[in-house]
Backbone as JSON Lines, residues from 0, in Angstrom:
{"i":0,"aa":"M","n":[82.96,176.73,9.98],"ca":[84.11,176.43,10.81],"c":[85.24,175.8,10.0]}
{"i":1,"aa":"S","n":[85.17,175.89,8.68],"ca":[86.2,175.28,7.84],"c":[87.54,176.0,7.96]}
{"i":2,"aa":"D","n":[87.55,177.22,8.56],"ca":[88.81,177.93,8.75],"c":[89.44,177.64,10.1]}
{"i":3,"aa":"L","n":[88.96,176.59,10.76],"ca":[89.47,176.2,12.08],"c":[90.88,175.64,11.95]}
{"i":4,"aa":"L","n":[91.8,176.19,12.74],"ca":[93.14,175.62,12.84],"c":[93.18,174.71,14.06]}
{"i":5,"aa":"L","n":[93.53,173.48,13.84],"ca":[93.55,172.49,14.91],"c":[94.84,172.57,15.71]}
{"i":6,"aa":"N","n":[94.76,172.33,17.01],"ca":[95.98,172.22,17.81],"c":[96.57,170.83,17.6]}
{"i":7,"aa":"A","n":[97.8,170.64,18.03],"ca":[98.51,169.39,17.77],"c":[97.79,168.15,18.32]}
{"i":8,"aa":"P","n":[97.32,168.15,19.58],"ca":[96.64,166.94,20.07],"c":[95.36,166.62,19.29]}
{"i":9,"aa":"D","n":[94.57,167.64,18.95],"ca":[93.35,167.39,18.17],"c":[93.69,166.82,16.8]}
{"i":10,"aa":"L","n":[94.69,167.41,16.15],"ca":[95.1,166.94,14.84],"c":[95.59,165.5,14.9]}
{"i":11,"aa":"M","n":[96.39,165.17,15.92],"ca":[96.9,163.8,16.05],"c":[95.75,162.81,16.22]}
{"i":12,"aa":"I","n":[94.78,163.16,17.04],"ca":[93.66,162.24,17.26],"c":[92.84,162.09,15.99]}
{"i":13,"aa":"L","n":[92.56,163.19,15.3],"ca":[91.78,163.1,14.06],"c":[92.52,162.27,13.01]}
{"i":14,"aa":"L","n":[93.82,162.47,12.89],"ca":[94.59,161.68,11.93],"c":[94.65,160.2,12.32]}
{"i":15,"aa":"A","n":[94.75,159.93,13.61],"ca":[94.74,158.53,14.07],"c":[93.39,157.88,13.76]}
{"i":16,"aa":"I","n":[92.31,158.63,13.92],"ca":[90.98,158.1,13.58],"c":[90.95,157.74,12.09]}
{"i":17,"aa":"L","n":[91.46,158.62,11.25],"ca":[91.48,158.34,9.81],"c":[92.33,157.12,9.51]}
{"i":18,"aa":"R","n":[93.46,156.97,10.2],"ca":[94.33,155.81,9.98],"c":[93.64,154.5,10.37]}
{"i":19,"aa":"L","n":[92.88,154.54,11.47],"ca":[92.25,153.32,11.99],"c":[90.94,152.98,11.27]}
{"i":20,"aa":"G","n":[90.32,153.96,10.66],"ca":[89.09,153.71,9.91],"c":[87.89,153.47,10.79]}
{"i":21,"aa":"E","n":[86.98,152.65,10.31],"ca":[85.68,152.41,10.96],"c":[85.78,151.78,12.35]}
{"i":22,"aa":"E","n":[86.91,151.21,12.69],"ca":[87.06,150.53,13.97],"c":[87.75,151.38,15.03]}
{"i":23,"aa":"A","n":[87.83,152.69,14.81],"ca":[88.53,153.58,15.75],"c":[87.7,153.75,17.03]}
{"i":24,"aa":"Y","n":[88.34,153.52,18.15],"ca":[87.74,153.79,19.46],"c":[88.87,154.12,20.43]}
{"i":25,"aa":"G","n":[88.52,154.59,21.62],"ca":[89.47,155.15,22.57],"c":[90.75,154.39,22.79]}
{"i":26,"aa":"V","n":[90.66,153.12,23.15],"ca":[91.87,152.34,23.48],"c":[92.76,152.19,22.25]}
{"i":27,"aa":"L","n":[92.17,151.89,21.09],"ca":[92.98,151.77,19.87],"c":[93.63,153.09,19.51]}
{"i":28,"aa":"L","n":[92.91,154.2,19.69],"ca":[93.48,155.52,19.42],"c":[94.66,155.79,20.34]}
{"i":29,"aa":"C","n":[94.52,155.46,21.58],"ca":[95.58,155.64,22.57],"c":[96.82,154.84,22.14]}
{"i":30,"aa":"D","n":[96.62,153.59,21.75],"ca":[97.72,152.73,21.31],"c":[98.36,153.26,20.03]}
{"i":31,"aa":"E","n":[97.55,153.71,19.08],"ca":[98.05,154.22,17.8],"c":[98.91,155.47,18.02]}
{"i":32,"aa":"I","n":[98.42,156.38,18.81],"ca":[99.17,157.62,19.06],"c":[100.46,157.32,19.82]}
{"i":33,"aa":"S","n":[100.4,156.46,20.82],"ca":[101.6,156.08,21.56],"c":[102.62,155.42,20.65]}
{"i":34,"aa":"S","n":[102.15,154.54,19.79],"ca":[103.03,153.83,18.87],"c":[103.72,154.77,17.89]}
{"i":35,"aa":"L","n":[102.98,155.72,17.36],"ca":[103.53,156.62,16.35],"c":[104.39,157.73,16.92]}
{"i":36,"aa":"T","n":[104.07,158.19,18.12],"ca":[104.83,159.3,18.7],"c":[105.95,158.85,19.62]}
{"i":37,"aa":"G","n":[105.88,157.59,20.08],"ca":[106.87,157.1,21.02],"c":[106.64,157.62,22.43]}
{"i":38,"aa":"K","n":[105.51,158.27,22.65],"ca":[105.17,158.8,23.98],"c":[103.84,158.21,24.41]}
{"i":39,"aa":"S","n":[103.72,157.93,25.7],"ca":[102.46,157.36,26.16],"c":[101.36,158.41,26.11]}
{"i":40,"aa":"A","n":[100.19,157.98,25.72],"ca":[99.02,158.85,25.69],"c":[98.07,158.39,26.79]}
{"i":41,"aa":"A","n":[97.6,159.33,27.57],"ca":[96.67,159.0,28.66],"c":[95.28,158.77,28.09]}
{"i":42,"aa":"L","n":[94.71,157.62,28.41],"ca":[93.38,157.27,27.9],"c":[92.34,158.32,28.31]}
{"i":43,"aa":"A","n":[92.44,158.83,29.51],"ca":[91.48,159.85,29.96],"c":[91.56,161.09,29.08]}
{"i":44,"aa":"S","n":[92.78,161.48,28.67],"ca":[92.95,162.64,27.79],"c":[92.35,162.38,26.42]}
{"i":45,"aa":"I","n":[92.51,161.15,25.94],"ca":[91.94,160.79,24.64],"c":[90.42,160.93,24.7]}
{"i":46,"aa":"Y","n":[89.81,160.37,25.74],"ca":[88.35,160.44,25.86],"c":[87.86,161.87,26.02]}
{"i":47,"aa":"K","n":[88.57,162.68,26.78],"ca":[88.19,164.08,26.98],"c":[88.25,164.82,25.63]}
{"i":48,"aa":"T","n":[89.3,164.57,24.87],"ca":[89.44,165.21,23.56],"c":[88.36,164.73,22.61]}
{"i":49,"aa":"L","n":[88.03,163.44,22.64],"ca":[86.96,162.92,21.78],"c":[85.63,163.61,22.1]}
{"i":50,"aa":"E","n":[85.35,163.8,23.37],"ca":[84.11,164.5,23.76],"c":[84.09,165.91,23.19]}
{"i":51,"aa":"R","n":[85.2,166.61,23.3],"ca":[85.28,167.99,22.81],"c":[85.17,168.04,21.29]}
{"i":52,"aa":"L","n":[85.85,167.11,20.59],"ca":[85.78,167.07,19.13],"c":[84.37,166.76,18.65]}
{"i":53,"aa":"E","n":[83.67,165.88,19.37],"ca":[82.3,165.57,18.98],"c":[81.39,166.77,19.23]}
{"i":54,"aa":"A","n":[81.57,167.46,20.34],"ca":[80.75,168.64,20.63],"c":[80.97,169.73,19.58]}
{"i":55,"aa":"A","n":[82.18,169.79,19.01],"ca":[82.5,170.77,17.99],"c":[82.04,170.32,16.59]}
{"i":56,"aa":"G","n":[81.55,169.09,16.47],"ca":[81.08,168.59,15.18],"c":[82.18,168.04,14.29]}
{"i":57,"aa":"L","n":[83.38,167.83,14.84],"ca":[84.5,167.34,14.03],"c":[84.55,165.82,13.94]}
{"i":58,"aa":"I","n":[83.9,165.14,14.89],"ca":[83.76,163.69,14.82],"c":[82.33,163.33,15.18]}
{"i":59,"aa":"A","n":[81.96,162.11,14.84],"ca":[80.67,161.55,15.24],"c":[80.96,160.17,15.83]}
{"i":60,"aa":"S","n":[80.11,159.73,16.73],"ca":[80.33,158.42,17.35],"c":[79.09,157.55,17.24]}
{"i":61,"aa":"R","n":[79.33,156.27,17.4],"ca":[78.24,155.29,17.44],"c":[78.65,154.2,18.42]}
{"i":62,"aa":"M","n":[77.66,153.64,19.06],"ca":[77.94,152.56,20.0],"c":[77.93,151.23,19.27]}
{"i":63,"aa":"G","n":[78.92,150.4,19.58],"ca":[78.97,149.04,19.03],"c":[78.14,148.11,19.9]}
{"i":64,"aa":"Q","n":[78.24,146.84,19.62],"ca":[77.51,145.84,20.38],"c":[78.26,145.52,21.67]}
{"i":65,"aa":"P","n":[77.54,145.3,22.76],"ca":[78.2,144.87,24.0],"c":[78.94,143.56,23.78]}
{"i":66,"aa":"S","n":[80.07,143.41,24.46],"ca":[80.84,142.17,24.29],"c":[81.18,141.59,25.66]}
{"i":67,"aa":"A","n":[81.21,140.26,25.71],"ca":[81.49,139.56,26.96],"c":[82.89,139.88,27.47]}
{"i":68,"aa":"E","n":[83.87,139.99,26.54],"ca":[85.25,140.26,26.97],"c":[85.4,141.66,27.56]}
{"i":69,"aa":"R","n":[84.42,142.52,27.36],"ca":[84.44,143.87,27.95],"c":[83.45,143.96,29.11]}
{"i":70,"aa":"G","n":[83.09,142.84,29.66],"ca":[82.16,142.83,30.79],"c":[80.77,143.3,30.4]}
{"i":71,"aa":"G","n":[80.38,143.05,29.16],"ca":[79.06,143.44,28.69],"c":[78.97,144.89,28.23]}
{"i":72,"aa":"R","n":[80.09,145.6,28.26],"ca":[80.08,146.99,27.8],"c":[80.3,147.06,26.3]}
{"i":73,"aa":"A","n":[79.78,148.12,25.69],"ca":[79.94,148.34,24.25],"c":[81.06,149.35,24.0]}
{"i":74,"aa":"K","n":[81.71,149.24,22.86],"ca":[82.72,150.21,22.45],"c":[82.03,151.39,21.77]}
{"i":75,"aa":"R","n":[82.58,152.56,21.95],"ca":[82.09,153.75,21.26],"c":[83.04,154.04,20.11]}
{"i":76,"aa":"F","n":[82.58,153.76,18.9],"ca":[83.39,153.97,17.7],"c":[83.24,155.4,17.22]}
{"i":77,"aa":"V","n":[84.31,155.96,16.68],"ca":[84.28,157.34,16.21],"c":[84.73,157.41,14.74]}
{"i":78,"aa":"R","n":[84.24,158.46,14.08],"ca":[84.66,158.73,12.7],"c":[84.79,160.24,12.54]}
{"i":79,"aa":"V","n":[85.59,160.67,11.59],"ca":[85.77,162.09,11.31],"c":[84.63,162.54,10.39]}
{"i":80,"aa":"T","n":[84.0,163.65,10.73],"ca":[82.91,164.21,9.92],"c":[83.49,165.03,8.76]}
{"i":81,"aa":"D","n":[82.61,165.45,7.86],"ca":[83.04,166.33,6.77],"c":[83.65,167.62,7.32]}
{"i":82,"aa":"Q","n":[83.05,168.15,8.36],"ca":[83.58,169.36,9.0],"c":[84.98,169.1,9.56]}
{"i":83,"aa":"G","n":[85.18,167.91,10.14],"ca":[86.49,167.54,10.64],"c":[87.52,167.42,9.53]}
{"i":84,"aa":"L","n":[87.09,166.84,8.4],"ca":[88.0,166.72,7.25],"c":[88.41,168.09,6.73]}
{"i":85,"aa":"R","n":[87.46,169.03,6.7],"ca":[87.79,170.39,6.25],"c":[88.78,171.05,7.22]}
{"i":86,"aa":"A","n":[88.6,170.83,8.52],"ca":[89.52,171.41,9.5],"c":[90.91,170.81,9.36]}
{"i":87,"aa":"I","n":[90.99,169.51,9.11],"ca":[92.29,168.85,8.89],"c":[92.96,169.45,7.66]}
{"i":88,"aa":"D","n":[92.21,169.57,6.58],"ca":[92.77,170.1,5.33],"c":[93.24,171.54,5.5]}
{"i":89,"aa":"H","n":[92.44,172.35,6.18],"ca":[92.83,173.76,6.4],"c":[94.09,173.83,7.26]}
{"i":90,"aa":"T","n":[94.17,173.0,8.28],"ca":[95.36,172.99,9.14],"c":[96.59,172.57,8.35]}
{"i":91,"aa":"R","n":[96.45,171.52,7.52],"ca":[97.58,171.05,6.71],"c":[98.05,172.15,5.76]}
{"i":92,"aa":"T","n":[97.12,172.79,5.08],"ca":[97.47,173.86,4.14],"c":[98.18,175.0,4.86]}
{"i":93,"aa":"S","n":[97.66,175.4,6.01],"ca":[98.27,176.49,6.77],"c":[99.67,176.13,7.25]}
{"i":94,"aa":"L","n":[99.85,174.91,7.75],"ca":[101.17,174.49,8.22],"c":[102.16,174.38,7.06]}
{"i":95,"aa":"N","n":[101.71,173.87,5.92],"ca":[102.59,173.79,4.75],"c":[103.05,175.19,4.32]}
{"i":96,"aa":"Q","n":[102.14,176.16,4.35],"ca":[102.52,177.53,4.0],"c":[103.53,178.09,5.0]}
{"i":97,"aa":"L","n":[103.33,177.79,6.28],"ca":[104.27,178.27,7.29],"c":[105.65,177.67,7.12]}
{"i":98,"aa":"W","n":[105.71,176.42,6.67],"ca":[107.0,175.74,6.5],"c":[107.78,176.25,5.29]}
{"i":99,"aa":"Q","n":[107.09,176.88,4.33],"ca":[107.79,177.38,3.14],"c":[108.84,178.4,3.56]}
{"i":100,"aa":"D","n":[110.0,178.28,2.99],"ca":[111.12,179.2,3.2],"c":[111.69,179.17,4.61]}
{"i":101,"aa":"V","n":[111.33,178.17,5.41],"ca":[111.97,178.01,6.71],"c":[113.3,177.31,6.47]}
{"i":102,"aa":"P","n":[114.38,177.85,7.01],"ca":[115.68,177.22,6.78],"c":[115.77,175.85,7.45]}
{"i":103,"aa":"T","n":[116.59,175.01,6.89],"ca":[116.84,173.7,7.45],"c":[118.1,173.8,8.32]}
{"i":104,"aa":"F","n":[118.06,173.18,9.48],"ca":[119.2,173.21,10.39],"c":[119.72,171.79,10.57]}
{"i":105,"aa":"A","n":[121.03,171.63,10.43],"ca":[121.67,170.34,10.66],"c":[122.78,170.58,11.66]}
{"i":106,"aa":"N","n":[122.75,169.88,12.76],"ca":[123.74,170.03,13.82],"c":[123.89,171.48,14.26]}
{"i":107,"aa":"G","n":[122.78,172.19,14.28],"ca":[122.8,173.57,14.76],"c":[123.22,174.62,13.73]}
{"i":108,"aa":"A","n":[123.58,174.19,12.53],"ca":[124.01,175.14,11.49],"c":[122.96,175.26,10.4]}
{"i":109,"aa":"K","n":[122.69,176.49,9.99],"ca":[121.71,176.72,8.93],"c":[122.27,176.17,7.62]}
{"i":110,"aa":"T","n":[121.47,175.37,6.91],"ca":[121.94,174.79,5.66],"c":[121.27,175.4,4.43]}
{"i":111,"aa":"R","n":[120.24,176.21,4.66],"ca":[119.56,176.88,3.57],"c":[119.21,178.29,4.01]}
{"i":112,"aa":"G","n":[119.3,179.22,3.14],"ca":[118.99,180.6,3.49],"c":[117.51,180.82,3.73]}
{"i":113,"aa":"A","n":[117.23,181.7,4.66],"ca":[115.84,182.07,4.94],"c":[115.59,183.46,4.38]}
{"i":114,"aa":"R","n":[114.34,183.77,4.18],"ca":[113.99,185.1,3.71],"c":[114.1,186.1,4.82]}
């Protein structure tokens, strides 16, 4: 599955997991994505995507220790798997190739010639 091209929401979540490291979990991911994109991210959508990414083998999760401030509930921490890293790399390479020779537009006017 290393030739998998990720869609934008999956890629954003995987990259946010990499940014957050070992402490990545749903609420932090939601905050990170909202902070970076300037758009609110729905926590339910984040969790649904995490479930799908884990089923596809792109992430793995582990349960943390229950905490009193969470009403005795544990956090589910996630990390990107090797398969997920390969999918990220393949997507980046493909997008970079697509961007080659795309003209730049400033104020609606083409500033560089396209092929």
